[in-house]
Short mmCIF file of C-alpha atoms and ligand atoms in Angstrom, two decimals:
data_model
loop_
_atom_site.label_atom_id
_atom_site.label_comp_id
_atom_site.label_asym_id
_atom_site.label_seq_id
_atom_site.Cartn_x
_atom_site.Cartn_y
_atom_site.Cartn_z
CA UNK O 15 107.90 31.54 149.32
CA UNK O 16 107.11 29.42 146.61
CA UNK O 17 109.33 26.35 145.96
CA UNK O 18 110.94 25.41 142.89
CA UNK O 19 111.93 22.49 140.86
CA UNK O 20 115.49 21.41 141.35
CA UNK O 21 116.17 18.33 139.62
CA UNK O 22 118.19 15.99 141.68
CA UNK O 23 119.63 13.25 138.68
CA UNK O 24 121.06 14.14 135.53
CA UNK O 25 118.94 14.58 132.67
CA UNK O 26 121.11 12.89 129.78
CA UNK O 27 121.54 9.68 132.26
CA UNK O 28 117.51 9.62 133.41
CA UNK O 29 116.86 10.22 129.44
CA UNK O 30 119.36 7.01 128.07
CA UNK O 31 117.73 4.72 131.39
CA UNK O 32 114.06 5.76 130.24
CA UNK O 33 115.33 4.98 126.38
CA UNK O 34 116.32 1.67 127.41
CA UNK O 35 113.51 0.54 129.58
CA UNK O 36 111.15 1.49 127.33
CA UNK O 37 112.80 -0.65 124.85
CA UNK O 38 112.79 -3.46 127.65
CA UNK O 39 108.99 -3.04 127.55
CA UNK O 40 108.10 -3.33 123.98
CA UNK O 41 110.48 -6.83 123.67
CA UNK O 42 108.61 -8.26 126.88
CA UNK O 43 104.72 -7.23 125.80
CA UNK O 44 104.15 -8.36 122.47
CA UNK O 45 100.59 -9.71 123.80
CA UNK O 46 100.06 -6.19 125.49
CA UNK O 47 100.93 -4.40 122.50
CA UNK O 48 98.36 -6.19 119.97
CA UNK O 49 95.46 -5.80 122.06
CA UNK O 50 96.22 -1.76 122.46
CA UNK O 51 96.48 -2.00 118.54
CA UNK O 52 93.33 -3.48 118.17
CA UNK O 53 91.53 -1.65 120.55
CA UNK O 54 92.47 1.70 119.39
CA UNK O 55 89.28 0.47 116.69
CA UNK O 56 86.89 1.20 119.30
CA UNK O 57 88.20 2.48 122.39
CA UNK O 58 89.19 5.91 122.43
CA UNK O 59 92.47 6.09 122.57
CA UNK O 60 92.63 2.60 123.39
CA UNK O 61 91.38 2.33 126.59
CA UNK O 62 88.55 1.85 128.57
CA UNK O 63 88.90 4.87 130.26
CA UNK O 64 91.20 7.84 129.27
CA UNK O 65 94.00 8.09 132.21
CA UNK O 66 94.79 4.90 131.58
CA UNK O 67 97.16 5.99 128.86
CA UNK O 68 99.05 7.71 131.19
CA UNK O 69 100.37 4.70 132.92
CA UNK O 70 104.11 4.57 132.45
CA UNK O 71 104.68 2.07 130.32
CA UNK O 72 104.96 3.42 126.14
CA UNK O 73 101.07 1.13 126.25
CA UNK O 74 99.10 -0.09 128.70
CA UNK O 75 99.63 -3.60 130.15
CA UNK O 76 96.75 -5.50 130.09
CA UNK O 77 95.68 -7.70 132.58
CA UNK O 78 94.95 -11.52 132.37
CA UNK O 79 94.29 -12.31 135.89
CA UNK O 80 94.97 -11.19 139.06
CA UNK O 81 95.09 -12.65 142.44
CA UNK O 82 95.85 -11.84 146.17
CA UNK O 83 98.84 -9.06 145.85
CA UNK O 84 99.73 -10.15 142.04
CA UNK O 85 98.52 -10.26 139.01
CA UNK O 86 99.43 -11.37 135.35
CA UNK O 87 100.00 -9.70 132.54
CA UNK O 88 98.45 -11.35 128.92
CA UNK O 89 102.25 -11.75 127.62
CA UNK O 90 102.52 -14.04 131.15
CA UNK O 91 104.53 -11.91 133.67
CA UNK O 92 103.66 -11.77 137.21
CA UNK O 93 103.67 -8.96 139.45
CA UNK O 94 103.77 -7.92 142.62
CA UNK O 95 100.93 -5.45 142.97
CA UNK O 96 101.63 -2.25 145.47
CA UNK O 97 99.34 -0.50 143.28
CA UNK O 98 96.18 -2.29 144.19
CA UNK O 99 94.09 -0.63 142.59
CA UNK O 100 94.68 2.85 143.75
CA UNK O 101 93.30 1.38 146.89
CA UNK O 102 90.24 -0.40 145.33
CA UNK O 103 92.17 -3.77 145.98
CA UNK O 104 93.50 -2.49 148.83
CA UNK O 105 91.59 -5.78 150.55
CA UNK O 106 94.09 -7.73 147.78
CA UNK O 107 92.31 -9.03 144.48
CA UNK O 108 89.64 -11.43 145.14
CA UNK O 109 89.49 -11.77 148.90
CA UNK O 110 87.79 -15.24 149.48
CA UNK O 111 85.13 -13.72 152.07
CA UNK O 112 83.64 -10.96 149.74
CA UNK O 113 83.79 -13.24 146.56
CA UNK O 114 81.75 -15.89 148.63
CA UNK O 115 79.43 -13.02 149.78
CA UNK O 116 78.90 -11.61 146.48
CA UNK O 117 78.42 -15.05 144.72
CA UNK O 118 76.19 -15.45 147.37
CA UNK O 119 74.16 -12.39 146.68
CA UNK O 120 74.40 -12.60 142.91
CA UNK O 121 72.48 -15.46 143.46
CA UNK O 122 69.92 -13.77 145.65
CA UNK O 123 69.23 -10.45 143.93
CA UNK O 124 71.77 -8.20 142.76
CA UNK O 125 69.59 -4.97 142.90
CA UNK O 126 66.46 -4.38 144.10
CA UNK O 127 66.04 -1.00 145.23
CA UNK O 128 64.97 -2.26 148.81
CA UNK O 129 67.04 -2.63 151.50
CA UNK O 130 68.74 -5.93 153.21
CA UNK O 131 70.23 -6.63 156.43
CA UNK O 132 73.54 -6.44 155.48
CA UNK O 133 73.18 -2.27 154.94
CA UNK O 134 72.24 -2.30 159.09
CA UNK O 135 75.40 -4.91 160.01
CA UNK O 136 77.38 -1.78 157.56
CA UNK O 137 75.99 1.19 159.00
CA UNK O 138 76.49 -0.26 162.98
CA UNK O 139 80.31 -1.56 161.77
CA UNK O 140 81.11 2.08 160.45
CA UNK O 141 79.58 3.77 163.30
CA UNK O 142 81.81 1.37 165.45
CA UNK O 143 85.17 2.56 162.95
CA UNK O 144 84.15 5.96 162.15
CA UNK O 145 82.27 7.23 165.75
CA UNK O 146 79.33 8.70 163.45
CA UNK O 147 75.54 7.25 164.08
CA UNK O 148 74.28 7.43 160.69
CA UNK O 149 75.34 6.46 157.30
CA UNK O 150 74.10 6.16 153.43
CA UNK O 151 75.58 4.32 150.64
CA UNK O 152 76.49 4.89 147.26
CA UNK O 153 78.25 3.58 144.55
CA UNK O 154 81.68 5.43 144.44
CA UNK O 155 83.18 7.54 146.71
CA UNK O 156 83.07 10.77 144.15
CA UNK O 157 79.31 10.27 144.85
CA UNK O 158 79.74 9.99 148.48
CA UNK O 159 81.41 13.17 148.13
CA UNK O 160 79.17 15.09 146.10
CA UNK O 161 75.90 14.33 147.92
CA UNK O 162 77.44 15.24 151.33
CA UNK O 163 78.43 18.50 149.71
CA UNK O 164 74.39 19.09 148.74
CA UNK O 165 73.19 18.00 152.04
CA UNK O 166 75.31 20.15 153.84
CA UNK O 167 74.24 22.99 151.41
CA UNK O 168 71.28 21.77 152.54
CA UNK O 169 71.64 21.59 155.87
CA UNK O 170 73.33 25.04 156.45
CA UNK O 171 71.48 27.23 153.50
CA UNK O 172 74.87 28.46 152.56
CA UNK O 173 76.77 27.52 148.81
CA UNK O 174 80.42 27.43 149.40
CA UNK O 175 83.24 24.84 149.96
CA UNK O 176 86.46 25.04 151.11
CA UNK O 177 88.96 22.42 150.06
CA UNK O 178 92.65 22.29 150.28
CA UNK O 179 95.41 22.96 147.65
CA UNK O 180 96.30 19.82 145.26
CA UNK O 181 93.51 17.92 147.19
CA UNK O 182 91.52 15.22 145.33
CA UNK O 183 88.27 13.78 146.28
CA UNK O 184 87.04 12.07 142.47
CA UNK O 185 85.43 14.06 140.05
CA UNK O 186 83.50 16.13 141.80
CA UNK O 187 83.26 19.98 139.79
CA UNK O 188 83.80 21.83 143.41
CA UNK O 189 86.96 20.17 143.77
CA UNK O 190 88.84 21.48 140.75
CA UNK O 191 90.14 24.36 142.05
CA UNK O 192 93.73 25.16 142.83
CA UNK O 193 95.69 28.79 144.02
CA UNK O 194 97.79 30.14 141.21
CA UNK O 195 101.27 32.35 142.30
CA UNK O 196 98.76 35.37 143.54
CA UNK O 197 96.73 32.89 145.26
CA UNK O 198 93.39 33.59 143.43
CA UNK O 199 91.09 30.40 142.61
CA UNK O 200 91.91 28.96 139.52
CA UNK O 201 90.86 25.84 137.83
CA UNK O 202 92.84 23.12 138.69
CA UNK O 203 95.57 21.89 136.21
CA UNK O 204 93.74 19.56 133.42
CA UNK O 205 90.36 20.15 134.52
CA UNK O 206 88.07 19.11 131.78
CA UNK O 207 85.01 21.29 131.21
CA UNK O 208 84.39 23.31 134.35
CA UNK O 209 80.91 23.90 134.72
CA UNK O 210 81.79 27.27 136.22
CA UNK O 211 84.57 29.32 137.29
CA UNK O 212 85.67 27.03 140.45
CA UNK O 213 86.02 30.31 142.36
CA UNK O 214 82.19 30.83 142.08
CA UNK O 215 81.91 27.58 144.01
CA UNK O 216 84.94 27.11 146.03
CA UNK O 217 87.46 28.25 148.30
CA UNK O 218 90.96 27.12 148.33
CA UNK O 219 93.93 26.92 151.75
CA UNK O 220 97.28 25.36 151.84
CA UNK O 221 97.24 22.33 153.70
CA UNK O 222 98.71 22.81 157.54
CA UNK O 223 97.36 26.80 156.82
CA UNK O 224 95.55 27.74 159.75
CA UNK O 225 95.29 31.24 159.05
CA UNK O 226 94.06 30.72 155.38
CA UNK O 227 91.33 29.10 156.82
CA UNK O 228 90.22 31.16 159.13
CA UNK O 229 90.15 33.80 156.30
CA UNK O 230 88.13 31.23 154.45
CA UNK O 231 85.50 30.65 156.43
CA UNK O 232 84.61 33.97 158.14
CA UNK O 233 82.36 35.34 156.48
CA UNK O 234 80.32 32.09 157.64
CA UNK O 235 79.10 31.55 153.69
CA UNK O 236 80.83 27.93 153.66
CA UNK O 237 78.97 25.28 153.35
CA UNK O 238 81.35 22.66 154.07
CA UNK O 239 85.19 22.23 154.13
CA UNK O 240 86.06 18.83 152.62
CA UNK O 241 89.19 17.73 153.50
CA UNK O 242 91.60 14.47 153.42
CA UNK O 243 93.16 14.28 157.25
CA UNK O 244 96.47 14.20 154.94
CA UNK O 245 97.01 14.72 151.75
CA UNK O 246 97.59 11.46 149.41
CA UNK O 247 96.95 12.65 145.80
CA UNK O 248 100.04 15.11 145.46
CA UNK O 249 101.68 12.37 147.42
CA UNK O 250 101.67 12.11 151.39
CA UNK O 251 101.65 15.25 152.97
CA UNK O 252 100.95 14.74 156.93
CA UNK O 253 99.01 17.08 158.94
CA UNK O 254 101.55 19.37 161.66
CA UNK O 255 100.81 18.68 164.80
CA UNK O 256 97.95 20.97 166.11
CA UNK O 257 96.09 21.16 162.57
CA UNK O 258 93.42 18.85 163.07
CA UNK O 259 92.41 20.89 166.30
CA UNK O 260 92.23 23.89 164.86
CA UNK O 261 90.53 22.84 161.91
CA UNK O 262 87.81 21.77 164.14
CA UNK O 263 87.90 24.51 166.23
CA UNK O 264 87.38 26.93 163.17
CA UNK O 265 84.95 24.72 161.58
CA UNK O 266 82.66 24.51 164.81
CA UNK O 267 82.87 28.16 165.75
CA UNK O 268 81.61 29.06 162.45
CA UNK O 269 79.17 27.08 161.85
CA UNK O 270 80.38 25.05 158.84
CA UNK O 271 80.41 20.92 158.72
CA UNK O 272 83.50 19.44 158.62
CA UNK O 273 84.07 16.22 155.94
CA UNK O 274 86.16 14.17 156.53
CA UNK O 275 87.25 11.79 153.15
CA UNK O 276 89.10 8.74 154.10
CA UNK O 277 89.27 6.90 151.27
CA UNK O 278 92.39 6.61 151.02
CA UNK O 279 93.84 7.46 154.72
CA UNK O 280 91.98 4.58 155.84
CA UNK O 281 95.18 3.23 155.60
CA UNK O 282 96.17 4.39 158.89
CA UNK O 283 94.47 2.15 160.55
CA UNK O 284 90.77 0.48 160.46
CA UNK O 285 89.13 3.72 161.39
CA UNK O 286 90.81 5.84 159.18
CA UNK O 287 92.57 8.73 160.62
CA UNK O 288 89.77 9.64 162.56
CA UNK O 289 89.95 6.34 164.08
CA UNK O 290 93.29 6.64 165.38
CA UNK O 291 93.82 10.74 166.14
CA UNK O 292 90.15 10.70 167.44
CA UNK O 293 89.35 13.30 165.17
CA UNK O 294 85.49 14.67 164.97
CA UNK O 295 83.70 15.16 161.59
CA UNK O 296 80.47 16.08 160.96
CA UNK O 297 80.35 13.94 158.17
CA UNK O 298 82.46 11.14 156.94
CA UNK O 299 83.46 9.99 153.41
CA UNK O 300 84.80 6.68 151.97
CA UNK O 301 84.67 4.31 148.83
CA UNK O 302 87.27 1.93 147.15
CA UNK O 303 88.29 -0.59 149.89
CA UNK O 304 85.41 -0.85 151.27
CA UNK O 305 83.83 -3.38 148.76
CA UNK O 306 86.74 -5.74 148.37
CA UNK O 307 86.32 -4.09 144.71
CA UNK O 308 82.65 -4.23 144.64
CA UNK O 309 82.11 -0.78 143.95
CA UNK O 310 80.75 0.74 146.83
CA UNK O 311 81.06 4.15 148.72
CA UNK O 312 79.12 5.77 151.63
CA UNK O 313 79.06 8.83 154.23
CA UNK O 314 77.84 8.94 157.49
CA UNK O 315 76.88 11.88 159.63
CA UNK O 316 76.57 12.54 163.21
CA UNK O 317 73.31 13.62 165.35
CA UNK O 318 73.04 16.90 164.78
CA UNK O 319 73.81 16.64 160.77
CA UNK O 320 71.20 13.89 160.65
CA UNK O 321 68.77 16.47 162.59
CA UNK O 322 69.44 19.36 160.35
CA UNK O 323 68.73 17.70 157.22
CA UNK O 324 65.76 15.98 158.14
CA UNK O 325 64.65 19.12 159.10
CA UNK O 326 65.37 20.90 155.73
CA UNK O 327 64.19 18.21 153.44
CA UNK O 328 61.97 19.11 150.82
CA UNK O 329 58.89 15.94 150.68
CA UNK O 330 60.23 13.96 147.74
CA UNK O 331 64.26 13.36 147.26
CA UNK O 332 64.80 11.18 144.78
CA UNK O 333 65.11 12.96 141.93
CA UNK O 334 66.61 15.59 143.96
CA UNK O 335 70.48 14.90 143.28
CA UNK O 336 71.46 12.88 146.14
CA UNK O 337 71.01 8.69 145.07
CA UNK O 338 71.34 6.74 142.64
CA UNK O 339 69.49 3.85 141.28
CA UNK O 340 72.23 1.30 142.42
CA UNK O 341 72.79 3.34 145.38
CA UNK O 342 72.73 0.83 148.17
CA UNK O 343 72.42 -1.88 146.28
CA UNK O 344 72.40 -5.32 147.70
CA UNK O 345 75.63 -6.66 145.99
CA UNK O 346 77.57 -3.58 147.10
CA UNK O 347 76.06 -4.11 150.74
CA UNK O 348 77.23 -8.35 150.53
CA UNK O 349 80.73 -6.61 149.03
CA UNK O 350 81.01 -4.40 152.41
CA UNK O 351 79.70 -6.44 154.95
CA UNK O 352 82.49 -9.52 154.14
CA UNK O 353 85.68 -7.07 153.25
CA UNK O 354 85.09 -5.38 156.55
CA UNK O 355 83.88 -7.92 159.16
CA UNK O 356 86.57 -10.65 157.23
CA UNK O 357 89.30 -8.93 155.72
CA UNK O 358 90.28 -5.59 156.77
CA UNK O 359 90.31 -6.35 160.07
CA UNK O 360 92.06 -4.72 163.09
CA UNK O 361 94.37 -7.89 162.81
CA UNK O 362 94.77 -7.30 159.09
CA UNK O 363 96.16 -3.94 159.73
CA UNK O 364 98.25 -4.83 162.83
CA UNK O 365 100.35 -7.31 159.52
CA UNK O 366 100.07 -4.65 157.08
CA UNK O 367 101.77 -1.49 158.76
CA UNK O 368 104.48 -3.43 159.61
CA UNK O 369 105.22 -4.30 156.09
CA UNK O 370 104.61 -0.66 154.89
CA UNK O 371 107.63 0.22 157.56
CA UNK O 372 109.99 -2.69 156.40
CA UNK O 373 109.02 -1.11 153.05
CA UNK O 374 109.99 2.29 153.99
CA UNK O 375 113.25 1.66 155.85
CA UNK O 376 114.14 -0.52 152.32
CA UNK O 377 113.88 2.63 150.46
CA UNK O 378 115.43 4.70 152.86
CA UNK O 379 118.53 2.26 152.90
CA UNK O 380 118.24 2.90 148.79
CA UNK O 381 118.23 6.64 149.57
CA UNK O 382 121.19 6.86 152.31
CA UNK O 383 123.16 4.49 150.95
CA UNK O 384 123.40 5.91 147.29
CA UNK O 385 122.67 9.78 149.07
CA UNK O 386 120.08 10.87 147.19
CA UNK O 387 118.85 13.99 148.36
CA UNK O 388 114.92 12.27 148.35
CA UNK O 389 113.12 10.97 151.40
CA UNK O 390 110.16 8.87 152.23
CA UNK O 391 106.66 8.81 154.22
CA UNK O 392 104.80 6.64 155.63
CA UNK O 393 100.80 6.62 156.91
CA UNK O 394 99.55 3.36 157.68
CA UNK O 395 100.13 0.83 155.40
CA UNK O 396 101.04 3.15 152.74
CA UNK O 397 104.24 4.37 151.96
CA UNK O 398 105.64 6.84 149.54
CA UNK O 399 109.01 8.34 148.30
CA UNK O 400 109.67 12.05 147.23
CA UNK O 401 112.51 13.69 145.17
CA UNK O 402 113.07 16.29 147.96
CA UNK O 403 115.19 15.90 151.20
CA UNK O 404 112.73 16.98 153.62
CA UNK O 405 109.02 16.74 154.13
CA UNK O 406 106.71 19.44 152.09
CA UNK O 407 103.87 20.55 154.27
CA UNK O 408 101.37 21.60 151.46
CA UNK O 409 100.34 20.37 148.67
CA UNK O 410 101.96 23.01 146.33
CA UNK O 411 105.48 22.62 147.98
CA UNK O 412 104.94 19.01 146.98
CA UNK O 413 104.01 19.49 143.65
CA UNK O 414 106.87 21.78 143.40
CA UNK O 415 109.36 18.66 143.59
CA UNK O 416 107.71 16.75 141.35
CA UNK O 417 110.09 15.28 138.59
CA UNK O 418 107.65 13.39 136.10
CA UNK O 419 110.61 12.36 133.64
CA UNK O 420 111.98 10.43 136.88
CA UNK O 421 109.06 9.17 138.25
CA UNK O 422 108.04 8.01 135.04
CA UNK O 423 111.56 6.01 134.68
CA UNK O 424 111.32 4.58 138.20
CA UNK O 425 107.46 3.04 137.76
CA UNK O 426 108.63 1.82 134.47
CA UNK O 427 111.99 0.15 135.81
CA UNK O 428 109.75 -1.10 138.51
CA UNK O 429 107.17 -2.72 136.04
CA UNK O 430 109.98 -4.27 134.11
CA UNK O 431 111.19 -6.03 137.22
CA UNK O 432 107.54 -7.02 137.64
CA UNK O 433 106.73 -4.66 140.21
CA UNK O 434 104.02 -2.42 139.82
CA UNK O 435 103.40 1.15 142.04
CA UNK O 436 100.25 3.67 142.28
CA UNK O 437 100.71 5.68 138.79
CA UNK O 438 100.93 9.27 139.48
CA UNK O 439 102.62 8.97 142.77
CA UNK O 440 105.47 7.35 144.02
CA UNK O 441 103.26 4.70 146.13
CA UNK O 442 102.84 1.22 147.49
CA UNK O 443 100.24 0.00 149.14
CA UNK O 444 100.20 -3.13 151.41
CA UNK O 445 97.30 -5.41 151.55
CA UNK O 446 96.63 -8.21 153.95
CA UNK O 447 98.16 -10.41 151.97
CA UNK O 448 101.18 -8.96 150.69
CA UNK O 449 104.35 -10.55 151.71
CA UNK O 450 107.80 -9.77 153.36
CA UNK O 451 109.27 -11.01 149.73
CA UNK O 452 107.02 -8.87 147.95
CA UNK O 453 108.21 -5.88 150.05
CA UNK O 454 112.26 -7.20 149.14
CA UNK O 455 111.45 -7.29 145.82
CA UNK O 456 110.18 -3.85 145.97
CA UNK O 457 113.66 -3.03 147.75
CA UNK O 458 115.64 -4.63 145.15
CA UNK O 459 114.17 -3.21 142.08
CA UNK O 460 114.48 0.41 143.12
CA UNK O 461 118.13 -0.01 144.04
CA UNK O 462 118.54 -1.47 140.80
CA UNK O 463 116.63 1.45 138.81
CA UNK O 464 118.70 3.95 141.01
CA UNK O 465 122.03 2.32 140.26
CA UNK O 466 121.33 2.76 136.97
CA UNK O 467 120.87 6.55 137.21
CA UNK O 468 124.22 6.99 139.09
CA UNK O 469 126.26 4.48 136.55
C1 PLP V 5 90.55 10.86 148.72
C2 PLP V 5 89.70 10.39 147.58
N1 PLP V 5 88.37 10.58 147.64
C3 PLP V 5 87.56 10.16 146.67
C4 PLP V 5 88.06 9.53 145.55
C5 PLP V 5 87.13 9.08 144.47
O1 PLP V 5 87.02 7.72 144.35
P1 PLP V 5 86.23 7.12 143.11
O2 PLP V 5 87.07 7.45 141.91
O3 PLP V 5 86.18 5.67 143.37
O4 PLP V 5 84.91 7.77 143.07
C6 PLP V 5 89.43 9.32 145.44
C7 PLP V 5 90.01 8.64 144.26
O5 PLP V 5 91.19 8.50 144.09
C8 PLP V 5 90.28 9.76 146.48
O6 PLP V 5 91.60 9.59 146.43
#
């Protein structure tokens, strides 16, 4: 049955609390607000990349400088940042280690197109994290994506993906596909220039749909099914308990390599989701944290991967649309080696869940105490609220409950008490240095901006 909105605040009260902080936000940015003016003259639309006019905020804030979990705005608020970067600052901005590392580097050859050590003390530290012997880098973790979709093409001479509903994995064109109300493939919504029809390319299964993807994959054509181990990009939707067995179960019996992206559930823990659940991919996808902000992405692969496409290799590969001319660069490698042997430690993450669970039983005292019918999730050091009672367990159930006139309200309330969440999502992110204050502050702002709904 398909779910539908039901909107859980009144609409004249959200409308008058959006007016006003939107008000708010033009008296506090006056700094903000010039530089959008002026960069409207050569910017298109203003900024330096297009989604970033959907922030929020009636212009984008622009940043003056930005430091462990805060940063400043130009008109000289601070914030504290849960937003990190969508989790490219998930290591906090400017960790000391990778800054020295990189400085370092920079000083030693950025790029080079030849490999240094650091890329071996990477490869052996994700093999340790990940369980997978062999790994390549790239530059961003769309890339890391893409090429382990053409290598298991590759690998397995067949053309199709699967990929779950509402899933995300960067722009990558395979990806772009969603299941309309008759479940046929469709492009997904906002999908700019599809180079195809994604249905040509792509299959598409509910999340937690075991049955959908056993349809999916029997007539052993797939490729690869690319999957996040739980869905972050319509919000947090947790695998049931079982899924991850099955899906490897399918996956192995017919023949198709499982990818596993954990970009951003490496939140769970320092191996990811497949760290922690012991889960078994073929091949393994991440980018963002991994450079302290460097950018920086890689994938690995296990044996028999590795075996099959060295075996189905054509001679010469690099112009054959896996690479990259920065692709493992030495920078990138410096970036990697000090964020994870010096910063996202075990021990980081053994501070940072905590604080993503002192930030989730805040909000849930928000949400019981003023009985909202909304409710929160947690992976990791990530946490997440949703204006729905109970857990969805797909990713169109979720998007179902979506309210963007109230989530846009709530991230601008937040930003106007100087607290800043992941845009699109309800989200905070911890780093390593966030604080137990930060987290309060967090607490306090929300039951402010939810007051004001109820008033
Ligand atoms: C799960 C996942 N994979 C891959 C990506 C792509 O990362 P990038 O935009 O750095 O290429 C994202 C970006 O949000 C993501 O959430």
């Amino acid at each position: 049955m398909t779910a539908t909105f039901q909107p859980t605040v009144d609409r004249d009260r959200l409308s008058r609390a959006l007016d006003a902080e939107r008000a708010r936000f033009r008296d506090e940015h006056p700094r903000s607000l010039a530089l959008y003016e002026r960069a409207k003259g050569s910017l298109l639309d203003g900024v330096p990349m297009n989604w970033m006019v959907e922030w929020a905020s009636p212009f984008p804030l622009f940043v003056d400088e930005a430091s462990g979990a805060r940063f400043r705005c130009v008109d000289g608020h601070e914030y504290t940042d849960f937003c990190l970067g969508d989790t490219g600052a998930m290591a906090g901005h400017g960790p000391s280690a990778t800054i020295a590392a990189v400085e370092r580097q920079m000083r030693r050859g950025i790029t080079h197109m030849l490999p240094t050590e650091d890329a071996i003390w990477a490869g052996e530290e994700l093999g340790r994290r990940f369980g997978l012997p062999y790994w390549q880098f790239t530059i961003t973790a769309t890339d890391a994506n893409r090429f382990s979709i053409r290598l298991a093409r590759q690998a397995t001479g067949r053309s199709k993906v699967v990929v779950h509903d509402h899933c995300y994995h960067g722009s990558v064109d395979e990806t772009f596909a969603t299941l309309d109300a008759d479940g046929q493939v469709v492009p997904s919504e906002g999908s700019v220039g599809p180079p195809v029809p994604p249905s040509e390319t792509t299959r598409v299964v509910p999340f937690n749909d075991v049955d959908a993807l056993e349809r999916a994959l029997s007539d052993r054509d797939v490729a690869a099914v690319l999957v996040e181990p739980a869905l972050t990009n319509v919000g947090i939707v947790l695998p049931e308990p079982g899924y991850h067995e099955a899906l490897r179960d399918i996956t192995r019996r017919t023949g198709t390599i499982l990818i596993i992206d954990e970009t951003h559930t490496i939140c769970a823990g320092p191996g990811g989701m497949t760290g922690r659940d012991g889960l078994e991919p073929d091949m393994l996808v991440i980018g963002k944290t991994i450079g302290g902000g460097i950018p920086a992405g890689t994938y690995g692969m296990s044996e028999e991967v590795a075996d099959r496409i060295r075996a189905t290799m054509p001679e010469r590969t690099d112009v054959g649309g896996v690479g990259g001319t920065l692709a493992g660069y030495a920078l990138s490698l410096a970036a990697i080696r000090a964020t994870l042997g010096e910063v996202l430690t075990a021990e980081a993450f053994e501070r940072m869940i905590p604080l993503a669970e002192a930030w989730e039983a805040g909000v849930n005292s928000v949400i019981s105490s003023r009985r909202m019918p909304w409710h929160v999730t947690r992976l990791g050091a990530r946490a997440e609220y949703h204006f729905v009672a109970t857990p969805p367990r797909d990713g169109a159930e979720q998007a179902a409950h979506a309210d963007a006139l109230l989530e846009k309200y709530l991230h601008l309330a937040a930003m106007n008490r100087r607290v800043l969440m992941t845009p699109f999502h309800n989200m905070a992110l911890m780093s390593p240095v966030t604080t137990a204050a930060d987290v309060d502050r967090h607490t306090e702002a929300f039951a402010e901006s939810v007051d004001a709904l109820l008033a």
